[in-house]
mmCIF file of C-alpha atoms and ligand atoms in Angstrom:
data_model
loop_
_atom_site.group_PDB
_atom_site.id
_atom_site.type_symbol
_atom_site.label_atom_id
_atom_site.label_comp_id
_atom_site.label_asym_id
_atom_site.label_seq_id
_atom_site.Cartn_x
_atom_site.Cartn_y
_atom_site.Cartn_z
ATOM 1 C CA UNK A 1 135.133 50.532 106.373
ATOM 2 C CA UNK A 2 136.508 48.184 103.538
ATOM 3 C CA UNK A 3 135.935 49.919 100.278
ATOM 4 C CA UNK A 4 135.677 47.125 97.849
ATOM 5 C CA UNK A 5 135.939 49.227 94.974
ATOM 6 C CA UNK A 6 135.635 52.677 94.182
ATOM 7 C CA UNK A 7 131.625 53.347 93.919
ATOM 8 C CA UNK A 8 129.917 53.598 90.095
ATOM 9 C CA UNK A 9 127.441 55.713 89.658
ATOM 10 C CA UNK A 10 125.481 53.396 87.694
ATOM 11 C CA UNK A 11 122.858 54.775 84.470
ATOM 12 C CA UNK A 12 119.200 54.379 85.310
ATOM 13 C CA UNK A 13 116.116 54.970 82.876
ATOM 14 C CA UNK A 14 113.583 56.638 84.596
ATOM 15 C CA UNK A 15 110.925 54.325 82.830
ATOM 16 C CA UNK A 16 111.908 51.947 85.786
ATOM 17 C CA UNK A 17 113.138 49.216 82.906
ATOM 18 C CA UNK A 18 116.789 48.933 84.476
ATOM 19 C CA UNK A 19 118.154 48.272 87.343
ATOM 20 C CA UNK A 20 121.608 48.958 88.489
ATOM 21 C CA UNK A 21 123.694 47.431 92.300
ATOM 22 C CA UNK A 22 126.365 46.242 90.893
ATOM 23 C CA UNK A 23 128.485 44.293 93.209
ATOM 24 C CA UNK A 24 131.946 45.822 92.640
ATOM 25 C CA UNK A 25 130.549 48.932 94.253
ATOM 26 C CA UNK A 26 129.792 47.137 97.245
ATOM 27 C CA UNK A 27 130.856 49.043 100.285
ATOM 28 C CA UNK A 28 131.866 47.186 103.411
ATOM 29 C CA UNK A 29 131.757 48.884 107.211
ATOM 30 C CA UNK A 30 132.505 46.001 109.292
ATOM 31 C CA UNK A 31 131.354 45.921 112.984
ATOM 32 C CA UNK A 32 133.490 46.667 115.813
ATOM 33 C CA UNK A 33 130.970 45.053 118.441
ATOM 34 C CA UNK A 34 130.653 40.932 117.003
ATOM 35 C CA UNK A 35 127.497 39.457 119.170
ATOM 36 C CA UNK A 36 128.461 35.627 120.732
ATOM 37 C CA UNK A 37 126.288 33.099 118.439
ATOM 38 C CA UNK A 38 123.862 31.981 120.373
ATOM 39 C CA UNK A 39 122.885 27.912 120.852
ATOM 40 C CA UNK A 40 119.633 27.176 120.664
ATOM 41 C CA UNK A 41 117.089 29.970 119.448
ATOM 42 C CA UNK A 42 113.759 30.515 118.270
ATOM 43 C CA UNK A 43 113.493 30.867 114.426
ATOM 44 C CA UNK A 44 114.073 34.387 113.337
ATOM 45 C CA UNK A 45 115.296 36.329 116.727
ATOM 46 C CA UNK A 46 118.848 36.641 116.628
ATOM 47 C CA UNK A 47 120.401 38.298 113.639
ATOM 48 C CA UNK A 48 123.788 38.032 112.524
ATOM 49 C CA UNK A 49 126.620 40.939 112.979
ATOM 50 C CA UNK A 50 125.774 42.681 109.512
ATOM 51 C CA UNK A 51 122.837 43.396 107.133
ATOM 52 C CA UNK A 52 122.871 44.126 103.476
ATOM 53 C CA UNK A 53 121.196 47.869 102.356
ATOM 54 C CA UNK A 54 121.156 49.246 98.619
ATOM 55 C CA UNK A 55 118.871 51.808 98.281
ATOM 56 C CA UNK A 56 117.019 52.991 94.800
ATOM 57 C CA UNK A 57 115.567 56.561 93.457
ATOM 58 C CA UNK A 58 113.616 57.200 90.945
ATOM 59 C CA UNK A 59 116.285 60.682 89.855
ATOM 60 C CA UNK A 60 119.666 58.477 90.753
ATOM 61 C CA UNK A 61 118.531 55.110 90.015
ATOM 62 C CA UNK A 62 120.521 52.373 92.262
ATOM 63 C CA UNK A 63 122.898 53.196 95.123
ATOM 64 C CA UNK A 64 126.262 51.761 96.005
ATOM 65 C CA UNK A 65 125.168 48.437 97.805
ATOM 66 C CA UNK A 66 126.730 48.649 101.613
ATOM 67 C CA UNK A 67 126.925 46.224 103.919
ATOM 68 C CA UNK A 68 127.040 47.295 107.471
ATOM 69 C CA UNK A 69 126.571 46.299 110.904
ATOM 70 C CA UNK A 70 122.973 44.774 111.624
ATOM 71 C CA UNK A 71 120.914 47.643 113.259
ATOM 72 C CA UNK A 72 117.180 49.416 112.898
ATOM 73 C CA UNK A 73 115.937 51.114 109.989
ATOM 74 C CA UNK A 74 114.656 54.763 110.333
ATOM 75 C CA UNK A 75 111.529 55.311 107.954
ATOM 76 C CA UNK A 76 109.160 58.135 107.286
ATOM 77 C CA UNK A 77 105.551 57.562 109.417
ATOM 78 C CA UNK A 78 104.172 57.833 105.641
ATOM 79 C CA UNK A 79 106.518 55.207 104.472
ATOM 80 C CA UNK A 80 104.131 53.874 101.450
ATOM 81 C CA UNK A 81 105.295 49.479 102.496
ATOM 82 C CA UNK A 82 103.704 50.115 106.019
ATOM 83 C CA UNK A 83 100.613 51.790 104.775
ATOM 84 C CA UNK A 84 99.410 50.074 101.198
ATOM 85 C CA UNK A 85 101.717 47.004 101.975
ATOM 86 C CA UNK A 86 104.156 47.491 98.942
ATOM 87 C CA UNK A 87 106.941 45.400 99.751
ATOM 88 C CA UNK A 88 107.936 41.810 99.356
ATOM 89 C CA UNK A 89 110.260 38.815 100.256
ATOM 90 C CA UNK A 90 112.292 35.777 100.113
ATOM 91 C CA UNK A 91 113.608 33.127 102.130
ATOM 92 C CA UNK A 92 116.380 30.856 101.263
ATOM 93 C CA UNK A 93 119.363 29.203 103.083
ATOM 94 C CA UNK A 94 123.216 28.195 103.192
ATOM 95 C CA UNK A 95 124.387 25.456 104.255
ATOM 96 C CA UNK A 96 128.027 24.439 105.595
ATOM 97 C CA UNK A 97 128.541 21.207 104.026
ATOM 98 C CA UNK A 98 131.366 18.601 105.395
ATOM 99 C CA UNK A 99 133.980 19.566 103.400
ATOM 100 C CA UNK A 100 133.235 23.115 105.580
ATOM 101 C CA UNK A 101 132.161 24.852 102.259
ATOM 102 C CA UNK A 102 129.586 27.092 102.455
ATOM 103 C CA UNK A 103 126.701 26.448 99.773
ATOM 104 C CA UNK A 104 123.526 28.171 98.544
ATOM 105 C CA UNK A 105 120.596 26.421 97.186
ATOM 106 C CA UNK A 106 119.387 27.349 94.018
ATOM 107 C CA UNK A 107 119.589 30.920 95.201
ATOM 108 C CA UNK A 108 119.005 32.197 91.800
ATOM 109 C CA UNK A 109 114.952 30.584 91.771
ATOM 110 C CA UNK A 110 114.651 32.369 94.745
ATOM 111 C CA UNK A 111 116.293 35.708 93.284
ATOM 112 C CA UNK A 112 114.057 35.236 89.475
ATOM 113 C CA UNK A 113 110.761 34.768 92.070
ATOM 114 C CA UNK A 114 111.384 38.178 94.081
ATOM 115 C CA UNK A 115 112.252 39.963 90.748
ATOM 116 C CA UNK A 116 108.572 38.423 89.490
ATOM 117 C CA UNK A 117 107.551 39.598 92.401
ATOM 118 C CA UNK A 118 109.248 42.837 92.253
ATOM 119 C CA UNK A 119 107.744 43.806 88.755
ATOM 120 C CA UNK A 120 103.972 43.089 90.791
ATOM 121 C CA UNK A 121 104.787 45.090 93.212
ATOM 122 C CA UNK A 122 105.542 48.104 90.848
ATOM 123 C CA UNK A 123 109.021 48.018 92.736
ATOM 124 C CA UNK A 124 111.974 48.716 90.750
ATOM 125 C CA UNK A 125 113.707 45.782 88.930
ATOM 126 C CA UNK A 126 117.379 44.575 90.066
ATOM 127 C CA UNK A 127 120.122 42.320 88.053
ATOM 128 C CA UNK A 128 119.722 39.356 90.041
ATOM 129 C CA UNK A 129 123.361 38.045 89.582
ATOM 130 C CA UNK A 130 124.711 41.240 91.389
ATOM 131 C CA UNK A 131 122.294 41.020 93.707
ATOM 132 C CA UNK A 132 123.552 37.431 94.729
ATOM 133 C CA UNK A 133 127.316 38.561 94.758
ATOM 134 C CA UNK A 134 126.264 41.045 97.287
ATOM 135 C CA UNK A 135 124.458 38.357 99.131
ATOM 136 C CA UNK A 136 127.236 36.067 98.923
ATOM 137 C CA UNK A 137 129.678 38.862 100.254
ATOM 138 C CA UNK A 138 127.143 39.427 103.210
ATOM 139 C CA UNK A 139 126.961 35.580 104.127
ATOM 140 C CA UNK A 140 130.897 35.695 103.394
ATOM 141 C CA UNK A 141 131.394 38.916 106.279
ATOM 142 C CA UNK A 142 129.106 36.859 108.460
ATOM 143 C CA UNK A 143 130.533 32.970 107.976
ATOM 144 C CA UNK A 144 131.327 32.317 111.345
ATOM 145 C CA UNK A 145 127.176 32.217 111.722
ATOM 146 C CA UNK A 146 126.770 29.243 109.282
ATOM 147 C CA UNK A 147 125.745 26.573 111.768
ATOM 148 C CA UNK A 148 128.176 23.701 111.452
ATOM 149 C CA UNK A 149 125.614 21.111 111.880
ATOM 150 C CA UNK A 150 124.084 18.610 109.270
ATOM 151 C CA UNK A 151 120.703 19.705 110.891
ATOM 152 C CA UNK A 152 121.103 23.407 111.033
ATOM 153 C CA UNK A 153 121.702 26.300 108.253
ATOM 154 C CA UNK A 154 122.017 29.964 107.980
ATOM 155 C CA UNK A 155 118.453 31.409 106.800
ATOM 156 C CA UNK A 156 118.848 34.697 104.208
ATOM 157 C CA UNK A 157 115.855 36.917 104.499
ATOM 158 C CA UNK A 158 116.236 39.545 101.290
ATOM 159 C CA UNK A 159 113.510 42.181 101.836
ATOM 160 C CA UNK A 160 112.125 45.056 99.417
ATOM 161 C CA UNK A 161 109.908 47.644 100.594
ATOM 162 C CA UNK A 162 109.096 50.818 99.262
ATOM 163 C CA UNK A 163 109.925 53.857 101.259
ATOM 164 C CA UNK A 164 108.358 56.726 99.544
ATOM 165 C CA UNK A 165 107.939 58.681 102.575
ATOM 166 C CA UNK A 166 104.299 60.271 101.682
ATOM 167 C CA UNK A 167 100.590 59.359 101.709
ATOM 168 C CA UNK A 168 98.689 58.519 98.656
ATOM 169 C CA UNK A 169 98.705 55.693 96.283
ATOM 170 C CA UNK A 170 101.052 55.214 93.729
ATOM 171 C CA UNK A 171 104.493 54.176 91.758
ATOM 172 C CA UNK A 172 107.249 54.615 94.766
ATOM 173 C CA UNK A 173 109.763 57.196 93.980
ATOM 174 C CA UNK A 174 112.537 55.351 96.226
ATOM 175 C CA UNK A 175 112.531 51.888 97.812
ATOM 176 C CA UNK A 176 115.267 50.229 100.185
ATOM 177 C CA UNK A 177 116.683 46.221 98.993
ATOM 178 C CA UNK A 178 118.017 44.686 102.298
ATOM 179 C CA UNK A 179 119.253 41.369 103.526
ATOM 180 C CA UNK A 180 119.194 40.034 106.752
ATOM 181 C CA UNK A 181 120.484 36.840 108.182
ATOM 182 C CA UNK A 182 119.702 34.423 111.094
ATOM 183 C CA UNK A 183 121.211 30.987 112.237
ATOM 184 C CA UNK A 184 117.529 28.068 111.629
ATOM 185 C CA UNK A 185 117.309 24.999 113.282
ATOM 186 C CA UNK A 186 116.076 21.535 111.365
ATOM 187 C CA UNK A 187 112.781 21.531 110.695
ATOM 188 C CA UNK A 188 112.923 17.356 111.119
ATOM 189 C CA UNK A 189 115.151 16.441 113.861
ATOM 190 C CA UNK A 190 115.196 12.471 113.254
ATOM 191 C CA UNK A 191 111.960 11.674 112.084
ATOM 192 C CA UNK A 192 109.351 13.254 110.182
ATOM 193 C CA UNK A 193 106.226 14.406 112.915
ATOM 194 C CA UNK A 194 103.347 14.626 110.455
ATOM 195 C CA UNK A 195 101.111 17.764 110.563
ATOM 196 C CA UNK A 196 97.031 18.467 111.051
ATOM 197 C CA UNK A 197 95.537 20.281 108.600
ATOM 198 C CA UNK A 198 92.684 22.108 109.286
ATOM 199 C CA UNK A 199 90.545 22.704 105.587
ATOM 200 C CA UNK A 200 87.715 25.234 105.683
ATOM 201 C CA UNK A 201 86.548 26.605 102.087
ATOM 202 C CA UNK A 202 85.410 29.710 104.002
ATOM 203 C CA UNK A 203 88.717 31.395 104.187
ATOM 204 C CA UNK A 204 90.810 31.160 100.298
ATOM 205 C CA UNK A 205 94.408 32.537 100.336
ATOM 206 C CA UNK A 206 94.717 33.353 96.436
ATOM 207 C CA UNK A 207 92.873 33.927 93.779
ATOM 208 C CA UNK A 208 93.016 34.090 90.297
ATOM 209 C CA UNK A 209 94.350 37.681 89.183
ATOM 210 C CA UNK A 210 95.409 38.202 92.250
ATOM 211 C CA UNK A 211 99.372 37.845 94.164
ATOM 212 C CA UNK A 212 99.071 34.091 95.290
ATOM 213 C CA UNK A 213 102.132 33.055 93.226
ATOM 214 C CA UNK A 214 104.174 36.412 94.735
ATOM 215 C CA UNK A 215 106.026 36.689 97.802
ATOM 216 C CA UNK A 216 104.377 39.495 99.396
ATOM 217 C CA UNK A 217 104.281 40.233 103.103
ATOM 218 C CA UNK A 218 100.245 41.284 102.560
ATOM 219 C CA UNK A 219 99.447 37.299 101.541
ATOM 220 C CA UNK A 220 101.004 36.531 104.377
ATOM 221 C CA UNK A 221 99.790 38.964 107.333
ATOM 222 C CA UNK A 222 95.857 37.771 106.362
ATOM 223 C CA UNK A 223 96.492 34.205 106.889
ATOM 224 C CA UNK A 224 97.012 34.480 110.454
ATOM 225 C CA UNK A 225 93.353 34.240 111.059
ATOM 226 C CA UNK A 226 92.579 31.689 109.567
ATOM 227 C CA UNK A 227 95.561 29.731 110.909
ATOM 228 C CA UNK A 228 94.421 30.565 114.789
ATOM 229 C CA UNK A 229 91.172 29.079 113.761
ATOM 230 C CA UNK A 230 92.997 26.097 112.741
ATOM 231 C CA UNK A 231 94.364 25.811 116.369
ATOM 232 C CA UNK A 232 91.185 26.271 117.961
ATOM 233 C CA UNK A 233 90.118 22.937 115.925
ATOM 234 C CA UNK A 234 93.284 21.564 117.280
ATOM 235 C CA UNK A 235 95.239 21.585 113.754
ATOM 236 C CA UNK A 236 99.040 22.959 113.796
ATOM 237 C CA UNK A 237 97.721 24.405 109.604
ATOM 238 C CA UNK A 238 95.651 25.831 107.159
ATOM 239 C CA UNK A 239 95.063 23.700 104.002
ATOM 240 C CA UNK A 240 94.035 26.268 101.646
ATOM 241 C CA UNK A 241 90.902 25.460 99.400
ATOM 242 C CA UNK A 242 90.140 27.020 96.254
ATOM 243 C CA UNK A 243 86.610 27.817 94.268
ATOM 244 C CA UNK A 244 83.254 25.776 94.434
ATOM 245 C CA UNK A 245 84.832 22.159 93.805
ATOM 246 C CA UNK A 246 87.277 22.807 96.661
ATOM 247 C CA UNK A 247 90.777 22.369 94.829
ATOM 248 C CA UNK A 248 93.602 21.418 96.948
ATOM 249 C CA UNK A 249 95.414 24.188 97.129
ATOM 250 C CA UNK A 250 98.323 25.037 99.898
ATOM 251 C CA UNK A 251 99.816 23.438 103.399
ATOM 252 C CA UNK A 252 100.200 26.398 105.007
ATOM 253 C CA UNK A 253 102.923 28.241 103.822
ATOM 254 C CA UNK A 254 104.133 24.663 101.844
ATOM 255 C CA UNK A 255 103.053 23.698 98.032
ATOM 256 C CA UNK A 256 100.798 20.782 98.456
ATOM 257 C CA UNK A 257 101.912 17.221 97.082
ATOM 258 C CA UNK A 258 99.704 13.946 96.760
ATOM 259 C CA UNK A 259 100.984 10.540 96.640
ATOM 260 C CA UNK A 260 98.458 8.304 95.926
ATOM 261 C CA UNK A 261 96.757 5.733 93.329
ATOM 262 C CA UNK A 262 95.307 7.686 91.077
ATOM 263 C CA UNK A 263 91.303 7.580 89.186
ATOM 264 C CA UNK A 264 93.202 5.456 86.412
ATOM 265 C CA UNK A 265 94.674 3.387 89.037
ATOM 266 C CA UNK A 266 98.648 4.737 88.627
ATOM 267 C CA UNK A 267 101.095 5.222 91.147
ATOM 268 C CA UNK A 268 101.102 8.665 90.999
ATOM 269 C CA UNK A 269 102.814 12.055 92.631
ATOM 270 C CA UNK A 270 100.566 15.129 92.075
ATOM 271 C CA UNK A 271 100.623 18.782 93.170
ATOM 272 C CA UNK A 272 98.635 21.748 91.975
ATOM 273 C CA UNK A 273 99.392 23.299 88.653
ATOM 274 C CA UNK A 274 101.205 26.885 88.765
ATOM 275 C CA UNK A 275 97.986 28.660 87.804
ATOM 276 C CA UNK A 276 98.844 31.962 89.700
ATOM 277 C CA UNK A 277 97.803 30.651 93.014
ATOM 278 C CA UNK A 278 100.101 28.922 93.917
ATOM 279 C CA UNK A 279 103.018 30.217 94.674
ATOM 280 C CA UNK A 280 106.256 28.680 92.534
ATOM 281 C CA UNK A 281 108.595 26.988 95.171
ATOM 282 C CA UNK A 282 111.970 26.057 94.993
ATOM 283 C CA UNK A 283 111.255 23.101 96.880
ATOM 284 C CA UNK A 284 108.089 22.093 94.967
ATOM 285 C CA UNK A 285 110.455 22.495 91.405
ATOM 286 C CA UNK A 286 113.044 20.655 93.175
ATOM 287 C CA UNK A 287 110.714 17.586 94.000
ATOM 288 C CA UNK A 288 108.842 17.633 90.616
ATOM 289 C CA UNK A 289 112.652 17.629 89.049
ATOM 290 C CA UNK A 290 114.089 15.032 91.141
ATOM 291 C CA UNK A 291 111.015 12.870 91.209
ATOM 292 C CA UNK A 292 110.233 12.830 87.417
ATOM 293 C CA UNK A 293 114.400 12.285 87.114
ATOM 294 C CA UNK A 294 113.756 8.749 89.142
ATOM 295 C CA UNK A 295 110.453 7.973 87.178
ATOM 296 C CA UNK A 296 109.487 5.423 89.952
ATOM 297 C CA UNK A 297 105.922 6.888 89.223
ATOM 298 C CA UNK A 298 104.492 9.278 87.718
ATOM 299 C CA UNK A 299 104.349 13.031 88.258
ATOM 300 C CA UNK A 300 101.648 15.343 87.470
ATOM 301 C CA UNK A 301 100.947 18.726 87.860
ATOM 302 C CA UNK A 302 97.204 18.536 88.058
ATOM 303 C CA UNK A 303 94.067 20.010 89.863
ATOM 304 C CA UNK A 304 93.326 17.976 92.923
ATOM 305 C CA UNK A 305 89.915 18.458 94.874
ATOM 306 C CA UNK A 306 88.611 17.148 98.268
ATOM 307 C CA UNK A 307 86.162 14.791 96.509
ATOM 308 C CA UNK A 308 88.595 13.312 94.952
ATOM 309 C CA UNK A 309 90.660 13.463 97.816
ATOM 310 C CA UNK A 310 88.251 11.802 100.278
ATOM 311 C CA UNK A 311 86.940 9.026 98.104
ATOM 312 C CA UNK A 312 90.509 8.270 97.703
ATOM 313 C CA UNK A 313 90.649 8.171 101.448
ATOM 314 C CA UNK A 314 87.957 5.839 101.444
ATOM 315 C CA UNK A 315 88.746 3.464 98.845
ATOM 316 C CA UNK A 316 92.514 3.412 100.546
ATOM 317 C CA UNK A 317 94.382 4.675 97.445
ATOM 318 C CA UNK A 318 95.891 7.516 99.484
ATOM 319 C CA UNK A 319 99.945 6.509 100.203
ATOM 320 C CA UNK A 320 100.599 9.952 101.576
ATOM 321 C CA UNK A 321 100.800 14.156 101.444
ATOM 322 C CA UNK A 322 103.357 16.068 102.177
ATOM 323 C CA UNK A 323 103.898 19.827 101.828
ATOM 324 C CA UNK A 324 107.371 21.279 100.581
ATOM 325 C CA UNK A 325 109.279 24.159 101.383
ATOM 326 C CA UNK A 326 112.441 25.611 102.163
ATOM 327 C CA UNK A 327 112.168 25.863 105.968
ATOM 328 C CA UNK A 328 111.069 21.613 106.329
ATOM 329 C CA UNK A 329 111.909 20.576 102.995
ATOM 330 C CA UNK A 330 109.617 17.703 102.569
ATOM 331 C CA UNK A 331 106.812 17.646 105.927
ATOM 332 C CA UNK A 332 104.001 14.842 106.079
ATOM 333 C CA UNK A 333 100.638 15.372 106.742
ATOM 334 C CA UNK A 334 98.779 12.955 109.018
ATOM 335 C CA UNK A 335 95.003 13.800 109.093
ATOM 336 C CA UNK A 336 92.840 16.756 107.738
ATOM 337 C CA UNK A 337 90.106 18.016 109.186
ATOM 338 C CA UNK A 338 87.014 18.736 106.729
ATOM 339 C CA UNK A 339 83.480 20.036 107.022
ATOM 340 C CA UNK A 340 83.730 18.421 110.996
ATOM 341 C CA UNK A 341 85.009 15.197 110.142
ATOM 342 C CA UNK A 342 88.813 13.723 110.528
ATOM 343 C CA UNK A 343 90.181 12.429 107.286
ATOM 344 C CA UNK A 344 93.322 10.431 108.170
ATOM 345 C CA UNK A 345 95.525 11.341 105.032
ATOM 346 C CA UNK A 346 97.048 7.904 105.243
ATOM 347 C CA UNK A 347 98.024 4.751 106.268
ATOM 348 C CA UNK A 348 100.748 6.353 108.972
ATOM 349 C CA UNK A 349 103.778 4.065 108.555
ATOM 350 C CA UNK A 350 103.505 4.026 104.541
ATOM 351 C CA UNK A 351 102.845 8.205 105.190
ATOM 352 C CA UNK A 352 105.709 9.305 107.072
ATOM 353 C CA UNK A 353 108.235 6.637 105.782
ATOM 354 C CA UNK A 354 107.576 8.047 101.926
ATOM 355 C CA UNK A 355 107.930 11.661 103.009
ATOM 356 C CA UNK A 356 110.959 10.171 105.297
ATOM 357 C CA UNK A 357 112.465 8.825 102.621
ATOM 358 C CA UNK A 358 112.280 11.683 100.330
ATOM 359 C CA UNK A 359 113.243 14.201 102.478
ATOM 360 C CA UNK A 360 116.538 12.024 102.609
ATOM 361 C CA UNK A 361 117.097 11.436 99.114
ATOM 362 C CA UNK A 362 116.403 15.500 98.321
ATOM 363 C CA UNK A 363 119.044 15.969 101.513
ATOM 364 C CA UNK A 364 121.418 13.825 99.687
ATOM 365 C CA UNK A 365 120.470 15.570 96.193
ATOM 366 C CA UNK A 366 120.772 18.830 98.113
ATOM 367 C CA UNK A 367 124.356 18.834 99.213
ATOM 368 C CA UNK A 368 125.056 18.187 95.488
ATOM 369 C CA UNK A 369 122.919 20.669 93.745
ATOM 370 C CA UNK A 370 123.283 23.072 96.555
ATOM 371 C CA UNK A 371 125.427 26.308 94.881
ATOM 372 C CA UNK A 372 128.899 26.441 96.783
ATOM 373 C CA UNK A 373 129.046 29.911 97.904
ATOM 374 C CA UNK A 374 132.464 30.154 95.983
ATOM 375 C CA UNK A 375 130.922 29.000 93.381
ATOM 376 C CA UNK A 376 134.152 27.431 91.098
ATOM 377 C CA UNK A 377 131.814 25.666 88.099
ATOM 378 C CA UNK A 378 128.660 25.531 89.726
ATOM 379 C CA UNK A 379 126.528 25.535 86.696
ATOM 380 C CA UNK A 380 128.641 22.539 85.544
ATOM 381 C CA UNK A 381 127.940 21.145 89.278
ATOM 382 C CA UNK A 382 124.153 22.010 89.151
ATOM 383 C CA UNK A 383 123.404 20.395 85.400
ATOM 384 C CA UNK A 384 125.822 17.150 86.253
ATOM 385 C CA UNK A 385 123.394 16.726 88.752
ATOM 386 C CA UNK A 386 120.327 16.844 86.528
ATOM 387 C CA UNK A 387 118.937 20.269 87.323
ATOM 388 C CA UNK A 388 117.503 22.665 84.865
ATOM 389 C CA UNK A 389 119.539 25.650 87.335
ATOM 390 C CA UNK A 390 119.484 28.803 86.736
ATOM 391 C CA UNK A 391 123.535 29.145 85.783
ATOM 392 C CA UNK A 392 125.535 32.096 87.784
ATOM 393 C CA UNK A 393 127.664 33.717 85.849
ATOM 394 C CA UNK A 394 129.159 36.503 87.207
ATOM 395 C CA UNK A 395 129.309 39.265 84.993
ATOM 396 C CA UNK A 396 129.793 43.314 84.972
ATOM 397 C CA UNK A 397 126.113 44.824 85.363
ATOM 398 C CA UNK A 398 124.624 45.884 81.838
ATOM 399 C CA UNK A 399 121.310 47.301 81.603
ATOM 400 C CA UNK A 400 118.809 44.732 81.787
ATOM 401 C CA UNK A 401 115.120 45.677 80.452
ATOM 402 C CA UNK A 402 112.356 44.037 81.800
ATOM 403 C CA UNK A 403 110.333 41.387 80.141
ATOM 404 C CA UNK A 404 107.115 42.348 79.984
HETATM 405 C C1 LIG B 1 102.442 30.008 100.324
HETATM 406 C C2 LIG B 1 104.010 29.394 100.565
HETATM 407 N N1 LIG B 1 104.263 28.093 99.619
HETATM 408 C C3 LIG B 1 105.189 27.444 99.033
HETATM 409 C C4 LIG B 1 106.276 27.278 99.589
HETATM 410 C C5 LIG B 1 107.197 27.064 99.328
HETATM 411 O O1 LIG B 1 108.527 27.832 98.287
HETATM 412 P P1 LIG B 1 110.232 27.545 98.996
HETATM 413 O O2 LIG B 1 110.023 25.835 98.392
HETATM 414 O O3 LIG B 1 110.446 28.356 97.997
HETATM 415 O O4 LIG B 1 110.438 27.743 100.245
HETATM 416 C C6 LIG B 1 106.265 28.889 100.610
HETATM 417 C C7 LIG B 1 107.932 29.245 101.046
HETATM 418 O O5 LIG B 1 108.105 30.458 100.454
HETATM 419 C C8 LIG B 1 105.805 29.767 101.054
HETATM 420 O O6 LIG B 1 105.079 30.888 101.666
#
């Protein structure tokens, strides 16, 4: 067992407005039986040798973070995350660069989103910078698992669950923040395969006042049934619609972009606005920031409806549609099945060519904007790439009041 620093008990206010999980108190217990690294494996099935756990309880606050050998959790059968879905997660990646350095892609955006989701889930607040430092130490511990490949990376899954060992729906008195890691290949091998989407307004992914802008497991579990129905209709993913006018919101578990000639004859890249039913994707933001910087066409956050899309398709004004997300970065949409008809979402060559070009440009920028895991001068790095990045400043933990 390696004690990085002596555990310093942190102060905690019962009103749940303060967090403490001090990276300096991190304890590391190394595995004595490291696993062989797999070659090609299905996503999310083989995990690295270690995991990070940080426990919280209402009377003592955050406990010392612990990196320990990967293993099962022991949970009370009444654990409130299992019964009432008081839980959430995030998904981000670490990459190995040509220079052999490990880098995160804009991790503070994920941790900010995680904080926002935690607030909505009535889980305690945590210090995002301190948590990131703990994640950095975990990745450092399992650094041999970060693939030495341009097309593969290490997927990082921070998870936050209520562990209240009692039935009854209430704010949890105990919780567990943990992180597991696994290798992940590239969605694209050499070319972008367009996705087929099934759009049926009878299902809704999210609604105003709900939790569509949060990354809670419950949002995903309930999307499984429509997903299988999409497959029964010969499609790979559900295209999520909302409201009477069949607004297009998201593509499966990706944000959606439409590249078209709009109603005013302007070339436009459009994506639905963050009005509470859209997950604020890190890739979405990066695409918006990048394309705005390029200044090659109008870039807009606006509502898009199926009737606008169908008219544009009929008038051959659609240049391409694509989804954006951590898994694939950019994924072109080939066709949509809507009201019993197959609608080709673009002239095929142009569609994939644009998505692939954007993917390549994003990838090129990714190596510039990725957060070096040892992060010397990283905030300068991010700023010089023109990104409104959240700077990572390694500070000792202070009491951080939660913004209401
Ligand atoms: C519903 C949904 N939309 C969009 C995204 C894309 O978000 P990001 O770019 O942060 O991966 C995700 C993935 O987390 C998602 O689950």
